[in-house]
């Protein structure tokens, strides 16, 4: 097999930036690197898109059907039976998912990681069964046990790799844990708001600096967490919460424009409009507040279209000949 004389670090960096910008997909990035570095023809997909989607739908239907059957009898189950259900879901999800991921084919890897997420659901069921059997004085401890188990397993599977579902389930587990702990310690709401704001900002900044993967998902999750934490400050001071949320949204918009991440840009624009309306509502009420937000939205749309037209130059169907100096 011939190895081509290509600067591997340069290629990996630029292909990664193209992928993060949404120009190419993960599968396309891998095929480009395989071709440029090893001279191999792009591999054919082993799992067609239709088959992959059918597998997702079938998995969801199977989980829903199983939940309907088990849910109606869950309370009458013994601890052993409940653990058996949880362990069965874990074995099916983790074993099958790991088997698919080892094929190192994009479609099978995605499906495998989806099955891992189902396996994490089995972890949550098992942890819930154990914590319910312990029957702590405070029910919030049950949520803490479930959240910690989900976060720990998700983090072990994620390991800062390109695994969006495991990052999401880990964030959910951490969120459940923090929410339950805040109830146990009976802390003021602003403390939880600051914790969520700081953790979300740290996640988004780490992803923006290319330290956390997958980058776009991590930025989105971190931005949403920071945005929610900022808005929670409204319980302390209505204007403080709205103003902080607006600052978070503006930073998200600036980052998205710099790195040309359209999904993040949409998230930031929506957040800025909601925060602006909430901030204006503290001083301007009724139709005036809605009018200001509507005008701001129209200005953003016009500015975006104008920028796009200037960037693209002449329209494709323009037949006007170019003039020579």
mmCIF file of C-alpha atoms in Angstrom:
data_model
loop_
_atom_site.group_PDB
_atom_site.id
_atom_site.type_symbol
_atom_site.label_atom_id
_atom_site.label_comp_id
_atom_site.label_asym_id
_atom_site.label_seq_id
_atom_site.Cartn_x
_atom_site.Cartn_y
_atom_site.Cartn_z
ATOM 1 C CA UNK A 1 0.000 0.000 0.000
ATOM 2 C CA UNK A 2 1.553 3.316 -1.060
ATOM 3 C CA UNK A 3 1.771 6.140 1.467
ATOM 4 C CA UNK A 4 1.485 9.568 -0.160
ATOM 5 C CA UNK A 5 3.792 12.465 0.764
ATOM 6 C CA UNK A 6 1.179 14.655 2.433
ATOM 7 C CA UNK A 7 1.596 16.794 5.549
ATOM 8 C CA UNK A 8 -0.589 14.695 7.869
ATOM 9 C CA UNK A 9 -0.936 17.270 10.703
ATOM 10 C CA UNK A 10 -1.861 20.000 8.199
ATOM 11 C CA UNK A 11 -4.403 17.745 6.483
ATOM 12 C CA UNK A 12 -5.946 16.591 9.778
ATOM 13 C CA UNK A 13 -6.209 20.181 11.053
ATOM 14 C CA UNK A 14 -7.836 21.558 7.905
ATOM 15 C CA UNK A 15 -10.162 18.617 7.307
ATOM 16 C CA UNK A 16 -11.211 18.909 10.948
ATOM 17 C CA UNK A 17 -11.920 22.632 10.528
ATOM 18 C CA UNK A 18 -13.984 21.941 7.388
ATOM 19 C CA UNK A 19 -15.991 19.379 9.303
ATOM 20 C CA UNK A 20 -16.536 21.630 12.312
ATOM 21 C CA UNK A 21 -17.718 24.381 9.965
ATOM 22 C CA UNK A 22 -20.308 22.017 8.502
ATOM 23 C CA UNK A 23 -18.748 21.963 5.018
ATOM 24 C CA UNK A 24 -18.206 18.210 5.078
ATOM 25 C CA UNK A 25 -19.528 15.364 7.210
ATOM 26 C CA UNK A 26 -17.513 13.114 9.527
ATOM 27 C CA UNK A 27 -17.691 10.297 7.010
ATOM 28 C CA UNK A 28 -16.440 12.565 4.221
ATOM 29 C CA UNK A 29 -13.584 13.797 6.428
ATOM 30 C CA UNK A 30 -12.458 10.236 7.142
ATOM 31 C CA UNK A 31 -12.637 9.277 3.473
ATOM 32 C CA UNK A 32 -10.612 12.347 2.439
ATOM 33 C CA UNK A 33 -7.882 11.502 4.955
ATOM 34 C CA UNK A 34 -7.828 7.842 3.924
ATOM 35 C CA UNK A 35 -7.435 8.807 0.279
ATOM 36 C CA UNK A 36 -4.837 11.547 0.757
ATOM 37 C CA UNK A 37 -2.678 9.782 3.345
ATOM 38 C CA UNK A 38 -2.906 6.137 2.277
ATOM 39 C CA UNK A 39 -3.914 6.369 -1.356
ATOM 40 C CA UNK A 40 -6.932 4.156 -0.715
ATOM 41 C CA UNK A 41 -10.133 4.507 -2.676
ATOM 42 C CA UNK A 42 -13.005 5.715 -0.457
ATOM 43 C CA UNK A 43 -14.657 2.737 1.180
ATOM 44 C CA UNK A 44 -18.233 1.922 0.307
ATOM 45 C CA UNK A 45 -20.868 2.226 2.988
ATOM 46 C CA UNK A 46 -21.725 -1.127 4.532
ATOM 47 C CA UNK A 47 -24.896 0.239 6.089
ATOM 48 C CA UNK A 48 -27.239 2.183 3.814
ATOM 49 C CA UNK A 49 -29.037 5.248 5.124
ATOM 50 C CA UNK A 50 -32.416 3.528 4.804
ATOM 51 C CA UNK A 51 -31.188 0.520 6.784
ATOM 52 C CA UNK A 52 -29.674 2.790 9.431
ATOM 53 C CA UNK A 53 -32.891 4.786 9.864
ATOM 54 C CA UNK A 54 -34.923 1.561 9.979
ATOM 55 C CA UNK A 55 -32.643 0.268 12.735
ATOM 56 C CA UNK A 56 -33.206 3.457 14.757
ATOM 57 C CA UNK A 57 -36.972 3.256 14.338
ATOM 58 C CA UNK A 58 -37.000 -0.446 15.219
ATOM 59 C CA UNK A 59 -34.892 0.158 18.319
ATOM 60 C CA UNK A 60 -37.170 2.956 19.522
ATOM 61 C CA UNK A 61 -40.297 0.868 18.934
ATOM 62 C CA UNK A 62 -38.773 -2.060 20.813
ATOM 63 C CA UNK A 63 -37.860 0.185 23.757
ATOM 64 C CA UNK A 64 -41.317 1.786 23.810
ATOM 65 C CA UNK A 65 -43.027 -1.592 23.672
ATOM 66 C CA UNK A 66 -40.848 -2.995 26.427
ATOM 67 C CA UNK A 67 -41.419 0.089 28.576
ATOM 68 C CA UNK A 68 -45.182 -0.255 28.172
ATOM 69 C CA UNK A 69 -45.110 -3.898 29.248
ATOM 70 C CA UNK A 70 -42.673 -3.456 32.146
ATOM 71 C CA UNK A 71 -44.049 -0.108 33.305
ATOM 72 C CA UNK A 72 -47.482 -1.477 34.132
ATOM 73 C CA UNK A 73 -45.986 -4.138 36.447
ATOM 74 C CA UNK A 74 -42.878 -2.347 37.737
ATOM 75 C CA UNK A 75 -44.231 -1.715 41.229
ATOM 76 C CA UNK A 76 -45.043 -5.396 41.718
ATOM 77 C CA UNK A 77 -41.552 -6.551 40.675
ATOM 78 C CA UNK A 78 -39.034 -7.685 43.252
ATOM 79 C CA UNK A 79 -35.580 -6.086 43.394
ATOM 80 C CA UNK A 80 -34.114 -9.044 41.491
ATOM 81 C CA UNK A 81 -36.694 -8.674 38.730
ATOM 82 C CA UNK A 82 -36.107 -4.928 38.437
ATOM 83 C CA UNK A 83 -32.345 -5.426 38.301
ATOM 84 C CA UNK A 84 -32.885 -8.149 35.731
ATOM 85 C CA UNK A 85 -34.767 -5.749 33.467
ATOM 86 C CA UNK A 86 -32.103 -3.077 33.864
ATOM 87 C CA UNK A 87 -29.246 -5.502 33.274
ATOM 88 C CA UNK A 88 -30.966 -6.954 30.203
ATOM 89 C CA UNK A 89 -31.248 -3.481 28.652
ATOM 90 C CA UNK A 90 -27.618 -2.787 29.561
ATOM 91 C CA UNK A 91 -26.338 -6.021 28.021
ATOM 92 C CA UNK A 92 -28.292 -5.574 24.795
ATOM 93 C CA UNK A 93 -27.317 -1.920 24.457
ATOM 94 C CA UNK A 94 -23.646 -2.104 25.409
ATOM 95 C CA UNK A 95 -22.795 -5.496 23.895
ATOM 96 C CA UNK A 96 -24.549 -4.889 20.567
ATOM 97 C CA UNK A 97 -23.357 -1.290 20.420
ATOM 98 C CA UNK A 98 -19.732 -2.242 21.042
ATOM 99 C CA UNK A 99 -19.939 -4.983 18.413
ATOM 100 C CA UNK A 100 -21.190 -2.471 15.808
ATOM 101 C CA UNK A 101 -18.659 0.227 16.722
ATOM 102 C CA UNK A 102 -15.783 -2.210 16.109
ATOM 103 C CA UNK A 103 -16.664 -2.364 12.404
ATOM 104 C CA UNK A 104 -15.243 1.189 12.102
ATOM 105 C CA UNK A 105 -17.860 2.110 9.500
ATOM 106 C CA UNK A 106 -19.600 5.479 10.010
ATOM 107 C CA UNK A 107 -23.173 4.186 9.837
ATOM 108 C CA UNK A 108 -22.487 1.248 12.131
ATOM 109 C CA UNK A 109 -20.589 3.460 14.575
ATOM 110 C CA UNK A 110 -23.541 5.860 14.798
ATOM 111 C CA UNK A 111 -25.945 2.983 15.356
ATOM 112 C CA UNK A 112 -23.606 1.466 17.941
ATOM 113 C CA UNK A 113 -23.429 4.721 19.877
ATOM 114 C CA UNK A 114 -27.229 4.957 19.719
ATOM 115 C CA UNK A 115 -27.446 1.494 21.290
ATOM 116 C CA UNK A 116 -24.976 2.639 23.947
ATOM 117 C CA UNK A 117 -27.469 5.364 24.832
ATOM 118 C CA UNK A 118 -30.131 2.679 25.261
ATOM 119 C CA UNK A 119 -27.692 0.761 27.478
ATOM 120 C CA UNK A 120 -27.290 3.892 29.609
ATOM 121 C CA UNK A 121 -31.065 3.795 30.036
ATOM 122 C CA UNK A 122 -30.562 0.337 31.542
ATOM 123 C CA UNK A 123 -27.981 1.830 33.908
ATOM 124 C CA UNK A 124 -30.560 4.402 35.020
ATOM 125 C CA UNK A 125 -33.160 1.666 35.607
ATOM 126 C CA UNK A 126 -30.754 -0.424 37.671
ATOM 127 C CA UNK A 127 -29.618 2.542 39.742
ATOM 128 C CA UNK A 128 -33.243 3.547 40.324
ATOM 129 C CA UNK A 129 -34.097 0.019 41.480
ATOM 130 C CA UNK A 130 -31.186 -0.076 43.929
ATOM 131 C CA UNK A 131 -31.805 3.405 45.327
ATOM 132 C CA UNK A 132 -35.538 2.708 45.696
ATOM 133 C CA UNK A 133 -34.717 -0.462 47.636
ATOM 134 C CA UNK A 134 -32.424 1.511 49.938
ATOM 135 C CA UNK A 135 -35.350 3.924 50.418
ATOM 136 C CA UNK A 136 -33.443 6.962 51.732
ATOM 137 C CA UNK A 137 -35.172 9.512 53.942
ATOM 138 C CA UNK A 138 -34.899 12.136 51.216
ATOM 139 C CA UNK A 139 -36.233 11.063 47.806
ATOM 140 C CA UNK A 140 -33.779 13.434 46.165
ATOM 141 C CA UNK A 141 -31.017 10.925 47.023
ATOM 142 C CA UNK A 142 -32.627 8.542 44.527
ATOM 143 C CA UNK A 143 -32.170 11.156 41.793
ATOM 144 C CA UNK A 144 -28.571 11.691 42.926
ATOM 145 C CA UNK A 145 -27.828 7.974 42.645
ATOM 146 C CA UNK A 146 -29.379 7.719 39.188
ATOM 147 C CA UNK A 147 -27.685 10.908 37.982
ATOM 148 C CA UNK A 148 -24.235 9.886 39.209
ATOM 149 C CA UNK A 149 -24.538 6.425 37.586
ATOM 150 C CA UNK A 150 -25.658 7.876 34.253
ATOM 151 C CA UNK A 151 -22.947 10.549 34.305
ATOM 152 C CA UNK A 152 -20.163 8.109 35.221
ATOM 153 C CA UNK A 153 -21.016 5.545 32.523
ATOM 154 C CA UNK A 154 -21.623 8.229 29.889
ATOM 155 C CA UNK A 155 -18.291 9.907 30.676
ATOM 156 C CA UNK A 156 -16.485 6.560 30.429
ATOM 157 C CA UNK A 157 -18.000 5.945 27.001
ATOM 158 C CA UNK A 158 -17.519 9.524 25.790
ATOM 159 C CA UNK A 159 -13.864 10.068 26.848
ATOM 160 C CA UNK A 160 -13.765 13.366 24.916
ATOM 161 C CA UNK A 161 -14.271 11.594 21.599
ATOM 162 C CA UNK A 162 -16.684 12.376 18.788
ATOM 163 C CA UNK A 163 -19.671 10.749 20.501
ATOM 164 C CA UNK A 164 -22.537 13.279 20.703
ATOM 165 C CA UNK A 165 -25.105 11.015 22.380
ATOM 166 C CA UNK A 166 -22.724 10.073 25.168
ATOM 167 C CA UNK A 167 -21.914 13.751 25.740
ATOM 168 C CA UNK A 168 -25.644 14.514 25.905
ATOM 169 C CA UNK A 169 -26.476 11.669 28.295
ATOM 170 C CA UNK A 170 -23.522 12.692 30.465
ATOM 171 C CA UNK A 171 -24.811 16.276 30.566
ATOM 172 C CA UNK A 172 -28.279 15.003 31.501
ATOM 173 C CA UNK A 173 -26.835 12.844 34.297
ATOM 174 C CA UNK A 174 -24.794 15.741 35.646
ATOM 175 C CA UNK A 175 -27.807 18.050 35.456
ATOM 176 C CA UNK A 176 -30.001 15.592 37.377
ATOM 177 C CA UNK A 177 -27.290 15.182 40.009
ATOM 178 C CA UNK A 178 -26.758 18.905 40.520
ATOM 179 C CA UNK A 179 -30.496 19.595 40.595
ATOM 180 C CA UNK A 180 -31.090 16.936 43.241
ATOM 181 C CA UNK A 181 -28.108 18.080 45.347
ATOM 182 C CA UNK A 182 -29.326 21.675 45.283
ATOM 183 C CA UNK A 183 -32.621 20.461 46.726
ATOM 184 C CA UNK A 184 -30.876 18.454 49.431
ATOM 185 C CA UNK A 185 -28.684 21.298 50.676
ATOM 186 C CA UNK A 186 -31.569 23.769 50.386
ATOM 187 C CA UNK A 187 -29.319 26.362 48.781
ATOM 188 C CA UNK A 188 -30.624 29.618 47.291
ATOM 189 C CA UNK A 189 -31.585 29.437 43.631
ATOM 190 C CA UNK A 190 -28.879 31.906 42.660
ATOM 191 C CA UNK A 191 -26.193 29.431 43.789
ATOM 192 C CA UNK A 192 -27.480 26.788 41.382
ATOM 193 C CA UNK A 193 -27.789 29.480 38.708
ATOM 194 C CA UNK A 194 -24.121 30.424 39.053
ATOM 195 C CA UNK A 195 -23.012 26.779 39.042
ATOM 196 C CA UNK A 196 -24.963 26.119 35.839
ATOM 197 C CA UNK A 197 -23.698 29.346 34.275
ATOM 198 C CA UNK A 198 -20.064 28.570 35.099
ATOM 199 C CA UNK A 199 -20.184 24.906 34.045
ATOM 200 C CA UNK A 200 -22.014 25.702 30.820
ATOM 201 C CA UNK A 201 -19.608 28.511 29.962
ATOM 202 C CA UNK A 202 -16.612 26.276 30.702
ATOM 203 C CA UNK A 203 -17.957 23.543 28.426
ATOM 204 C CA UNK A 204 -18.675 25.981 25.589
ATOM 205 C CA UNK A 205 -15.302 27.734 25.897
ATOM 206 C CA UNK A 206 -13.435 24.424 26.056
ATOM 207 C CA UNK A 207 -15.163 23.269 22.888
ATOM 208 C CA UNK A 208 -14.566 26.614 21.163
ATOM 209 C CA UNK A 209 -10.830 26.247 21.897
ATOM 210 C CA UNK A 210 -10.879 22.731 20.365
ATOM 211 C CA UNK A 211 -10.278 21.018 23.733
ATOM 212 C CA UNK A 212 -13.675 19.282 23.940
ATOM 213 C CA UNK A 213 -15.341 17.097 21.307
ATOM 214 C CA UNK A 214 -17.643 16.939 19.460
ATOM 215 C CA UNK A 215 -17.123 20.657 19.161
ATOM 216 C CA UNK A 216 -20.465 21.887 17.820
ATOM 217 C CA UNK A 217 -22.570 19.738 20.161
ATOM 218 C CA UNK A 218 -20.434 20.721 23.154
ATOM 219 C CA UNK A 219 -20.759 24.422 22.304
ATOM 220 C CA UNK A 220 -24.531 24.051 21.931
ATOM 221 C CA UNK A 221 -24.964 22.140 25.208
ATOM 222 C CA UNK A 222 -22.699 24.550 27.089
ATOM 223 C CA UNK A 223 -24.410 27.616 25.634
ATOM 224 C CA UNK A 224 -27.879 26.329 26.525
ATOM 225 C CA UNK A 225 -26.757 25.487 30.081
ATOM 226 C CA UNK A 226 -25.173 28.933 30.519
ATOM 227 C CA UNK A 227 -28.241 30.607 29.044
ATOM 228 C CA UNK A 228 -30.618 28.753 31.390
ATOM 229 C CA UNK A 229 -28.348 29.492 34.371
ATOM 230 C CA UNK A 230 -28.310 33.176 33.456
ATOM 231 C CA UNK A 231 -32.084 33.340 33.185
ATOM 232 C CA UNK A 232 -32.441 31.595 36.569
ATOM 233 C CA UNK A 233 -30.809 34.681 38.089
ATOM 234 C CA UNK A 234 -34.096 36.451 37.357
ATOM 235 C CA UNK A 235 -35.374 34.940 40.587
ATOM 236 C CA UNK A 236 -32.922 37.223 42.398
ATOM 237 C CA UNK A 237 -33.227 40.219 40.117
ATOM 238 C CA UNK A 238 -35.365 40.231 36.982
ATOM 239 C CA UNK A 239 -33.151 42.611 35.032
ATOM 240 C CA UNK A 240 -29.940 40.855 36.110
ATOM 241 C CA UNK A 241 -31.160 37.519 34.736
ATOM 242 C CA UNK A 242 -32.278 38.968 31.401
ATOM 243 C CA UNK A 243 -29.139 41.084 31.007
ATOM 244 C CA UNK A 244 -26.825 38.154 31.785
ATOM 245 C CA UNK A 245 -28.715 35.924 29.347
ATOM 246 C CA UNK A 246 -28.380 38.616 26.681
ATOM 247 C CA UNK A 247 -24.609 38.800 27.241
ATOM 248 C CA UNK A 248 -24.347 35.002 26.913
ATOM 249 C CA UNK A 249 -26.395 35.076 23.701
ATOM 250 C CA UNK A 250 -24.288 37.882 22.185
ATOM 251 C CA UNK A 251 -21.076 35.957 22.907
ATOM 252 C CA UNK A 252 -22.600 32.866 21.266
ATOM 253 C CA UNK A 253 -23.577 34.898 18.179
ATOM 254 C CA UNK A 254 -20.089 36.427 17.914
ATOM 255 C CA UNK A 255 -18.437 33.000 18.142
ATOM 256 C CA UNK A 256 -20.834 31.478 15.587
ATOM 257 C CA UNK A 257 -20.168 34.310 13.122
ATOM 258 C CA UNK A 258 -16.408 33.961 13.556
ATOM 259 C CA UNK A 259 -16.411 30.202 13.007
ATOM 260 C CA UNK A 260 -19.379 30.210 10.585
ATOM 261 C CA UNK A 261 -21.447 27.718 12.590
ATOM 262 C CA UNK A 262 -25.002 28.247 11.384
ATOM 263 C CA UNK A 263 -26.777 26.016 13.970
ATOM 264 C CA UNK A 264 -24.973 27.844 16.794
ATOM 265 C CA UNK A 265 -25.787 31.181 15.164
ATOM 266 C CA UNK A 266 -29.489 30.323 15.091
ATOM 267 C CA UNK A 267 -29.281 29.307 18.753
ATOM 268 C CA UNK A 268 -27.590 32.569 19.675
ATOM 269 C CA UNK A 269 -29.970 34.773 17.687
ATOM 270 C CA UNK A 270 -33.033 33.120 19.227
ATOM 271 C CA UNK A 271 -31.529 33.457 22.683
ATOM 272 C CA UNK A 272 -30.689 37.123 22.143
ATOM 273 C CA UNK A 273 -34.203 37.930 20.949
ATOM 274 C CA UNK A 274 -35.819 36.159 23.930
ATOM 275 C CA UNK A 275 -33.439 37.819 26.385
ATOM 276 C CA UNK A 276 -33.970 41.226 24.765
ATOM 277 C CA UNK A 277 -37.724 40.899 24.987
ATOM 278 C CA UNK A 278 -37.496 39.818 28.640
ATOM 279 C CA UNK A 279 -35.164 42.737 29.411
ATOM 280 C CA UNK A 280 -37.386 45.251 27.668
ATOM 281 C CA UNK A 281 -40.452 43.881 29.430
ATOM 282 C CA UNK A 282 -39.023 45.130 32.724
ATOM 283 C CA UNK A 283 -39.105 48.719 31.458
ATOM 284 C CA UNK A 284 -41.347 48.749 28.381
ATOM 285 C CA UNK A 285 -44.590 46.788 28.569
ATOM 286 C CA UNK A 286 -47.204 45.666 26.119
ATOM 287 C CA UNK A 287 -47.042 46.218 22.362
ATOM 288 C CA UNK A 288 -44.045 48.565 22.561
ATOM 289 C CA UNK A 289 -41.786 45.772 23.820
ATOM 290 C CA UNK A 290 -42.957 43.376 21.108
ATOM 291 C CA UNK A 291 -42.457 46.092 18.461
ATOM 292 C CA UNK A 292 -38.860 46.690 19.519
ATOM 293 C CA UNK A 293 -38.055 42.968 19.367
ATOM 294 C CA UNK A 294 -39.770 42.610 15.985
ATOM 295 C CA UNK A 295 -37.761 45.547 14.609
ATOM 296 C CA UNK A 296 -34.546 44.056 15.977
ATOM 297 C CA UNK A 297 -35.356 40.719 14.345
ATOM 298 C CA UNK A 298 -36.002 42.398 10.985
ATOM 299 C CA UNK A 299 -32.719 44.305 11.225
ATOM 300 C CA UNK A 300 -30.849 41.045 11.844
ATOM 301 C CA UNK A 301 -32.521 39.380 8.841
ATOM 302 C CA UNK A 302 -31.795 42.342 6.529
ATOM 303 C CA UNK A 303 -28.182 42.534 7.728
ATOM 304 C CA UNK A 304 -27.699 38.795 7.152
ATOM 305 C CA UNK A 305 -29.157 38.950 3.626
ATOM 306 C CA UNK A 306 -27.076 42.025 2.783
ATOM 307 C CA UNK A 307 -23.923 40.348 4.023
ATOM 308 C CA UNK A 308 -24.722 37.230 2.012
ATOM 309 C CA UNK A 309 -25.326 39.197 -1.183
ATOM 310 C CA UNK A 310 -22.087 41.136 -0.788
ATOM 311 C CA UNK A 311 -20.120 37.960 -0.101
ATOM 312 C CA UNK A 312 -21.512 36.077 -3.088
ATOM 313 C CA UNK A 313 -20.966 38.853 -5.627
ATOM 314 C CA UNK A 314 -23.055 38.651 -8.793
ATOM 315 C CA UNK A 315 -25.973 36.207 -8.881
ATOM 316 C CA UNK A 316 -25.329 32.948 -10.814
ATOM 317 C CA UNK A 317 -27.630 33.923 -13.683
ATOM 318 C CA UNK A 318 -25.974 37.245 -14.242
ATOM 319 C CA UNK A 319 -24.967 37.615 -17.884
ATOM 320 C CA UNK A 320 -23.348 41.019 -17.613
ATOM 321 C CA UNK A 321 -19.820 40.714 -19.029
ATOM 322 C CA UNK A 322 -16.935 41.658 -16.796
ATOM 323 C CA UNK A 323 -15.165 44.898 -17.722
ATOM 324 C CA UNK A 324 -11.441 44.957 -18.195
ATOM 325 C CA UNK A 325 -9.276 47.728 -16.850
#
